[in-house]
Amino acid sequence: GLILASVLNEIAPGWFHLGDSLKENINDNWRLKVSNLRKVKNAILDYYQEVLELDLVEFPMPDCNLIGERANEEHLGRLLQLVLGCAVHCDEKEEHIKKIM
C-alpha cells in the first residue's frame, strides 16, 4: 500500500497524499495491509470519479482482503491496472507514458 501511495503521489501530487493515513512498519500483519490497500483503492476510485470523470462500473474491482491476506496475483493485477489508468489519464499522462515505455 505504501509503495502504491508513493506512485500515486507522483502521478497526481495534488490529489494523492495518503502517506499520513497509512500505517508503516506493518511487517506480516495482513489486517494492516488490507487497511492500507483499502485506503489506496478508495482514493483511486474517488480520483476516477471526481477528477477523471470515468465510470468504472464494468471494471472488476480488486479485493483488498485477497491481496493483503493471500497475495492474490489476480486482484493485485486489478489494483495495478487502476493505478496505471490514473497515470495514463491524468494531466501529465505524456510524461508518465514515456516513463512506462
mmCIF file of N, CA and C in Angstrom, residues 3-78:
data_model
loop_
_atom_site.group_PDB
_atom_site.id
_atom_site.type_symbol
_atom_site.label_atom_id
_atom_site.label_comp_id
_atom_site.label_asym_id
_atom_site.label_seq_id
_atom_site.Cartn_x
_atom_site.Cartn_y
_atom_site.Cartn_z
ATOM 1 N N ILE A 3 3.891 1.721 -1.152
ATOM 2 C CA ILE A 3 4.552 1.930 -2.448
ATOM 3 C C ILE A 3 3.546 2.456 -3.466
ATOM 4 N N LEU A 4 2.357 1.881 -3.501
ATOM 5 C CA LEU A 4 1.323 2.358 -4.422
ATOM 6 C C LEU A 4 0.953 3.804 -4.112
ATOM 7 N N ALA A 5 0.870 4.144 -2.826
ATOM 8 C CA ALA A 5 0.561 5.524 -2.436
ATOM 9 C C ALA A 5 1.649 6.475 -2.919
ATOM 10 N N SER A 6 2.890 6.040 -2.847
ATOM 11 C CA SER A 6 4.008 6.859 -3.318
ATOM 12 C C SER A 6 3.931 7.067 -4.832
ATOM 13 N N VAL A 7 3.618 6.006 -5.559
ATOM 14 C CA VAL A 7 3.470 6.103 -7.018
ATOM 15 C C VAL A 7 2.322 7.042 -7.370
ATOM 16 N N LEU A 8 1.210 6.887 -6.677
ATOM 17 C CA LEU A 8 0.049 7.748 -6.940
ATOM 18 C C LEU A 8 0.356 9.207 -6.627
ATOM 19 N N ASN A 9 1.133 9.445 -5.590
ATOM 20 C CA ASN A 9 1.516 10.814 -5.244
ATOM 21 C C ASN A 9 2.361 11.424 -6.350
ATOM 22 N N GLU A 10 3.155 10.604 -7.012
ATOM 23 C CA GLU A 10 3.947 11.089 -8.146
ATOM 24 C C GLU A 10 3.050 11.386 -9.348
ATOM 25 N N ILE A 11 2.012 10.596 -9.525
ATOM 26 C CA ILE A 11 1.095 10.772 -10.655
ATOM 27 C C ILE A 11 0.269 12.038 -10.482
ATOM 28 N N ALA A 12 -0.297 12.225 -9.314
ATOM 29 C CA ALA A 12 -1.160 13.385 -9.056
ATOM 30 C C ALA A 12 -0.924 13.878 -7.637
ATOM 31 N N PRO A 13 0.171 14.630 -7.417
ATOM 32 C CA PRO A 13 0.522 15.045 -6.061
ATOM 33 C C PRO A 13 -0.529 15.929 -5.385
ATOM 34 N N GLY A 14 -1.289 16.643 -6.150
ATOM 35 C CA GLY A 14 -2.332 17.479 -5.562
ATOM 36 C C GLY A 14 -3.519 16.685 -5.063
ATOM 37 N N TRP A 15 -3.623 15.452 -5.483
ATOM 38 C CA TRP A 15 -4.772 14.625 -5.118
ATOM 39 C C TRP A 15 -4.394 13.521 -4.128
ATOM 40 N N PHE A 16 -3.329 12.797 -4.447
ATOM 41 C CA PHE A 16 -2.958 11.629 -3.639
ATOM 42 C C PHE A 16 -1.914 12.013 -2.594
ATOM 43 N N HIS A 17 -2.369 12.227 -1.389
ATOM 44 C CA HIS A 17 -1.463 12.477 -0.277
ATOM 45 C C HIS A 17 -1.893 11.574 0.881
ATOM 46 N N LEU A 18 -1.645 10.288 0.675
ATOM 47 C CA LEU A 18 -2.122 9.256 1.592
ATOM 48 C C LEU A 18 -1.123 8.904 2.688
ATOM 49 N N GLY A 19 0.100 9.384 2.565
ATOM 50 C CA GLY A 19 1.160 8.965 3.471
ATOM 51 C C GLY A 19 0.815 9.045 4.933
ATOM 52 N N ASP A 20 0.154 10.109 5.350
ATOM 53 C CA ASP A 20 -0.160 10.277 6.767
ATOM 54 C C ASP A 20 -1.232 9.316 7.257
ATOM 55 N N SER A 21 -2.084 8.849 6.363
ATOM 56 C CA SER A 21 -3.188 7.989 6.803
ATOM 57 C C SER A 21 -2.848 6.496 6.734
ATOM 58 N N LEU A 22 -1.701 6.155 6.146
ATOM 59 C CA LEU A 22 -1.331 4.749 6.016
ATOM 60 C C LEU A 22 -0.385 4.328 7.139
ATOM 61 N N LYS A 23 -0.538 3.095 7.558
ATOM 62 C CA LYS A 23 0.313 2.533 8.613
ATOM 63 C C LYS A 23 1.634 2.076 7.998
ATOM 64 N N GLU A 24 2.730 2.362 8.709
ATOM 65 C CA GLU A 24 4.053 1.910 8.283
ATOM 66 C C GLU A 24 4.512 0.772 9.179
ATOM 67 N N ASN A 25 5.575 0.094 8.755
ATOM 68 C CA ASN A 25 6.170 -0.999 9.548
ATOM 69 C C ASN A 25 5.130 -2.024 9.977
ATOM 70 N N ILE A 26 4.364 -2.506 9.001
ATOM 71 C CA ILE A 26 3.292 -3.449 9.325
ATOM 72 C C ILE A 26 3.738 -4.904 9.275
ATOM 73 N N ASN A 27 4.943 -5.147 8.782
ATOM 74 C CA ASN A 27 5.523 -6.492 8.703
ATOM 75 C C ASN A 27 4.536 -7.476 8.097
ATOM 76 N N ASP A 28 4.192 -8.522 8.822
ATOM 77 C CA ASP A 28 3.304 -9.552 8.285
ATOM 78 C C ASP A 28 1.868 -9.415 8.764
ATOM 79 N N ASN A 29 1.499 -8.268 9.298
ATOM 80 C CA ASN A 29 0.147 -8.069 9.792
ATOM 81 C C ASN A 29 -0.785 -7.820 8.601
ATOM 82 N N TRP A 30 -1.475 -8.860 8.159
ATOM 83 C CA TRP A 30 -2.290 -8.748 6.956
ATOM 84 C C TRP A 30 -3.471 -7.798 7.153
ATOM 85 N N ARG A 31 -3.950 -7.652 8.360
ATOM 86 C CA ARG A 31 -5.081 -6.737 8.604
ATOM 87 C C ARG A 31 -4.682 -5.290 8.327
ATOM 88 N N LEU A 32 -3.465 -4.925 8.739
ATOM 89 C CA LEU A 32 -2.986 -3.565 8.465
ATOM 90 C C LEU A 32 -2.706 -3.379 6.973
ATOM 91 N N LYS A 33 -2.207 -4.436 6.324
ATOM 92 C CA LYS A 33 -2.004 -4.371 4.871
ATOM 93 C C LYS A 33 -3.332 -4.111 4.158
ATOM 94 N N VAL A 34 -4.346 -4.856 4.563
ATOM 95 C CA VAL A 34 -5.675 -4.703 3.957
ATOM 96 C C VAL A 34 -6.206 -3.293 4.201
ATOM 97 N N SER A 35 -6.023 -2.781 5.391
ATOM 98 C CA SER A 35 -6.477 -1.423 5.704
ATOM 99 C C SER A 35 -5.797 -0.401 4.802
ATOM 100 N N ASN A 36 -4.483 -0.527 4.638
ATOM 101 C CA ASN A 36 -3.756 0.385 3.751
ATOM 102 C C ASN A 36 -4.231 0.254 2.307
ATOM 103 N N LEU A 37 -4.406 -0.977 1.860
ATOM 104 C CA LEU A 37 -4.845 -1.209 0.484
ATOM 105 C C LEU A 37 -6.241 -0.635 0.233
ATOM 106 N N ARG A 38 -7.119 -0.767 1.204
ATOM 107 C CA ARG A 38 -8.466 -0.200 1.048
ATOM 108 C C ARG A 38 -8.412 1.320 0.916
ATOM 109 N N LYS A 39 -7.576 1.963 1.723
ATOM 110 C CA LYS A 39 -7.444 3.419 1.637
ATOM 111 C C LYS A 39 -6.923 3.833 0.269
ATOM 112 N N VAL A 40 -5.951 3.086 -0.245
ATOM 113 C CA VAL A 40 -5.406 3.378 -1.572
ATOM 114 C C VAL A 40 -6.483 3.164 -2.629
ATOM 115 N N LYS A 41 -7.170 2.040 -2.568
ATOM 116 C CA LYS A 41 -8.216 1.742 -3.555
ATOM 117 C C LYS A 41 -9.315 2.802 -3.528
ATOM 118 N N ASN A 42 -9.750 3.190 -2.346
ATOM 119 C CA ASN A 42 -10.807 4.204 -2.253
ATOM 120 C C ASN A 42 -10.351 5.552 -2.806
ATOM 121 N N ALA A 43 -9.102 5.916 -2.569
ATOM 122 C CA ALA A 43 -8.576 7.166 -3.117
ATOM 123 C C ALA A 43 -8.527 7.103 -4.642
ATOM 124 N N ILE A 44 -8.153 5.948 -5.175
ATOM 125 C CA ILE A 44 -8.128 5.770 -6.633
ATOM 126 C C ILE A 44 -9.528 5.900 -7.209
ATOM 127 N N LEU A 45 -10.491 5.235 -6.583
ATOM 128 C CA LEU A 45 -11.870 5.286 -7.079
ATOM 129 C C LEU A 45 -12.418 6.715 -7.029
ATOM 130 N N ASP A 46 -12.097 7.443 -5.975
ATOM 131 C CA ASP A 46 -12.505 8.848 -5.888
ATOM 132 C C ASP A 46 -11.872 9.666 -7.005
ATOM 133 N N TYR A 47 -10.601 9.409 -7.289
ATOM 134 C CA TYR A 47 -9.885 10.119 -8.353
ATOM 135 C C TYR A 47 -10.532 9.861 -9.714
ATOM 136 N N TYR A 48 -10.837 8.594 -9.981
ATOM 137 C CA TYR A 48 -11.502 8.250 -11.244
ATOM 138 C C TYR A 48 -12.823 9.001 -11.377
ATOM 139 N N GLN A 49 -13.581 9.038 -10.310
ATOM 140 C CA GLN A 49 -14.910 9.636 -10.358
ATOM 141 C C GLN A 49 -14.842 11.161 -10.389
ATOM 142 N N GLU A 50 -14.070 11.758 -9.503
ATOM 143 C CA GLU A 50 -14.101 13.205 -9.336
ATOM 144 C C GLU A 50 -13.167 13.969 -10.276
ATOM 145 N N VAL A 51 -12.027 13.387 -10.602
ATOM 146 C CA VAL A 51 -11.052 14.099 -11.434
ATOM 147 C C VAL A 51 -11.134 13.650 -12.888
ATOM 148 N N LEU A 52 -11.038 12.344 -13.093
ATOM 149 C CA LEU A 52 -11.031 11.826 -14.469
ATOM 150 C C LEU A 52 -12.429 11.712 -15.053
ATOM 151 N N GLU A 53 -13.436 11.707 -14.180
ATOM 152 C CA GLU A 53 -14.828 11.554 -14.593
ATOM 153 C C GLU A 53 -15.020 10.317 -15.465
ATOM 154 N N LEU A 54 -14.396 9.235 -15.033
ATOM 155 C CA LEU A 54 -14.508 7.960 -15.736
ATOM 156 C C LEU A 54 -15.339 6.997 -14.900
ATOM 157 N N ASP A 55 -16.164 6.222 -15.574
ATOM 158 C CA ASP A 55 -17.053 5.276 -14.925
ATOM 159 C C ASP A 55 -16.389 3.900 -14.886
ATOM 160 N N LEU A 56 -16.314 3.314 -13.721
ATOM 161 C CA LEU A 56 -15.677 2.005 -13.561
ATOM 162 C C LEU A 56 -16.687 0.900 -13.270
ATOM 163 N N VAL A 57 -17.921 1.102 -13.657
ATOM 164 C CA VAL A 57 -18.981 0.144 -13.331
ATOM 165 C C VAL A 57 -18.658 -1.254 -13.846
ATOM 166 N N GLU A 58 -18.080 -1.357 -15.023
ATOM 167 C CA GLU A 58 -17.828 -2.665 -15.619
ATOM 168 C C GLU A 58 -16.456 -3.236 -15.273
ATOM 169 N N PHE A 59 -15.629 -2.465 -14.583
ATOM 170 C CA PHE A 59 -14.300 -2.940 -14.217
ATOM 171 C C PHE A 59 -14.402 -3.862 -13.003
ATOM 172 N N PRO A 60 -13.801 -5.050 -13.075
ATOM 173 C CA PRO A 60 -13.837 -5.962 -11.913
ATOM 174 C C PRO A 60 -12.936 -5.419 -10.799
ATOM 175 N N MET A 61 -13.536 -5.041 -9.701
ATOM 176 C CA MET A 61 -12.807 -4.405 -8.603
ATOM 177 C C MET A 61 -11.883 -5.393 -7.884
ATOM 178 N N PRO A 62 -10.719 -4.896 -7.486
ATOM 179 C CA PRO A 62 -9.815 -5.754 -6.714
ATOM 180 C C PRO A 62 -10.348 -5.974 -5.304
ATOM 181 N N ASP A 63 -10.105 -7.143 -4.776
ATOM 182 C CA ASP A 63 -10.489 -7.479 -3.414
ATOM 183 C C ASP A 63 -9.262 -7.294 -2.521
ATOM 184 N N CYS A 64 -9.266 -6.254 -1.722
ATOM 185 C CA CYS A 64 -8.110 -5.932 -0.877
ATOM 186 C C CYS A 64 -7.842 -7.020 0.149
ATOM 187 N N ASN A 65 -8.880 -7.722 0.595
ATOM 188 C CA ASN A 65 -8.673 -8.830 1.533
ATOM 189 C C ASN A 65 -7.828 -9.930 0.902
ATOM 190 N N LEU A 66 -8.135 -10.270 -0.341
ATOM 191 C CA LEU A 66 -7.381 -11.321 -1.025
ATOM 192 C C LEU A 66 -5.940 -10.891 -1.284
ATOM 193 N N ILE A 67 -5.738 -9.615 -1.577
ATOM 194 C CA ILE A 67 -4.379 -9.121 -1.813
ATOM 195 C C ILE A 67 -3.584 -9.141 -0.505
ATOM 196 N N GLY A 68 -4.146 -8.573 0.542
ATOM 197 C CA GLY A 68 -3.429 -8.442 1.800
ATOM 198 C C GLY A 68 -3.207 -9.742 2.541
ATOM 199 N N GLU A 69 -4.201 -10.614 2.486
ATOM 200 C CA GLU A 69 -4.113 -11.859 3.250
ATOM 201 C C GLU A 69 -3.409 -12.969 2.485
ATOM 202 N N ARG A 70 -3.650 -13.047 1.175
ATOM 203 C CA ARG A 70 -3.138 -14.181 0.396
ATOM 204 C C ARG A 70 -2.232 -13.781 -0.762
ATOM 205 N N ALA A 71 -1.957 -12.494 -0.914
ATOM 206 C CA ALA A 71 -1.130 -12.001 -2.026
ATOM 207 C C ALA A 71 -1.675 -12.498 -3.368
ATOM 208 N N ASN A 72 -2.989 -12.423 -3.530
ATOM 209 C CA ASN A 72 -3.652 -12.905 -4.739
ATOM 210 C C ASN A 72 -3.215 -12.069 -5.940
ATOM 211 N N GLU A 73 -2.567 -12.726 -6.895
ATOM 212 C CA GLU A 73 -1.999 -12.031 -8.054
ATOM 213 C C GLU A 73 -3.064 -11.423 -8.965
ATOM 214 N N GLU A 74 -4.173 -12.104 -9.126
ATOM 215 C CA GLU A 74 -5.238 -11.594 -9.997
ATOM 216 C C GLU A 74 -5.777 -10.260 -9.461
ATOM 217 N N HIS A 75 -6.040 -10.205 -8.194
ATOM 218 C CA HIS A 75 -6.599 -8.989 -7.611
ATOM 219 C C HIS A 75 -5.542 -7.891 -7.481
ATOM 220 N N LEU A 76 -4.293 -8.277 -7.244
ATOM 221 C CA LEU A 76 -3.215 -7.294 -7.249
ATOM 222 C C LEU A 76 -3.084 -6.696 -8.648
ATOM 223 N N GLY A 77 -3.212 -7.521 -9.669
ATOM 224 C CA GLY A 77 -3.175 -7.032 -11.047
ATOM 225 C C GLY A 77 -4.282 -6.034 -11.329
ATOM 226 N N ARG A 78 -5.462 -6.286 -10.791
ATOM 227 C CA ARG A 78 -6.578 -5.344 -10.970
ATOM 228 C C ARG A 78 -6.272 -3.998 -10.314
#
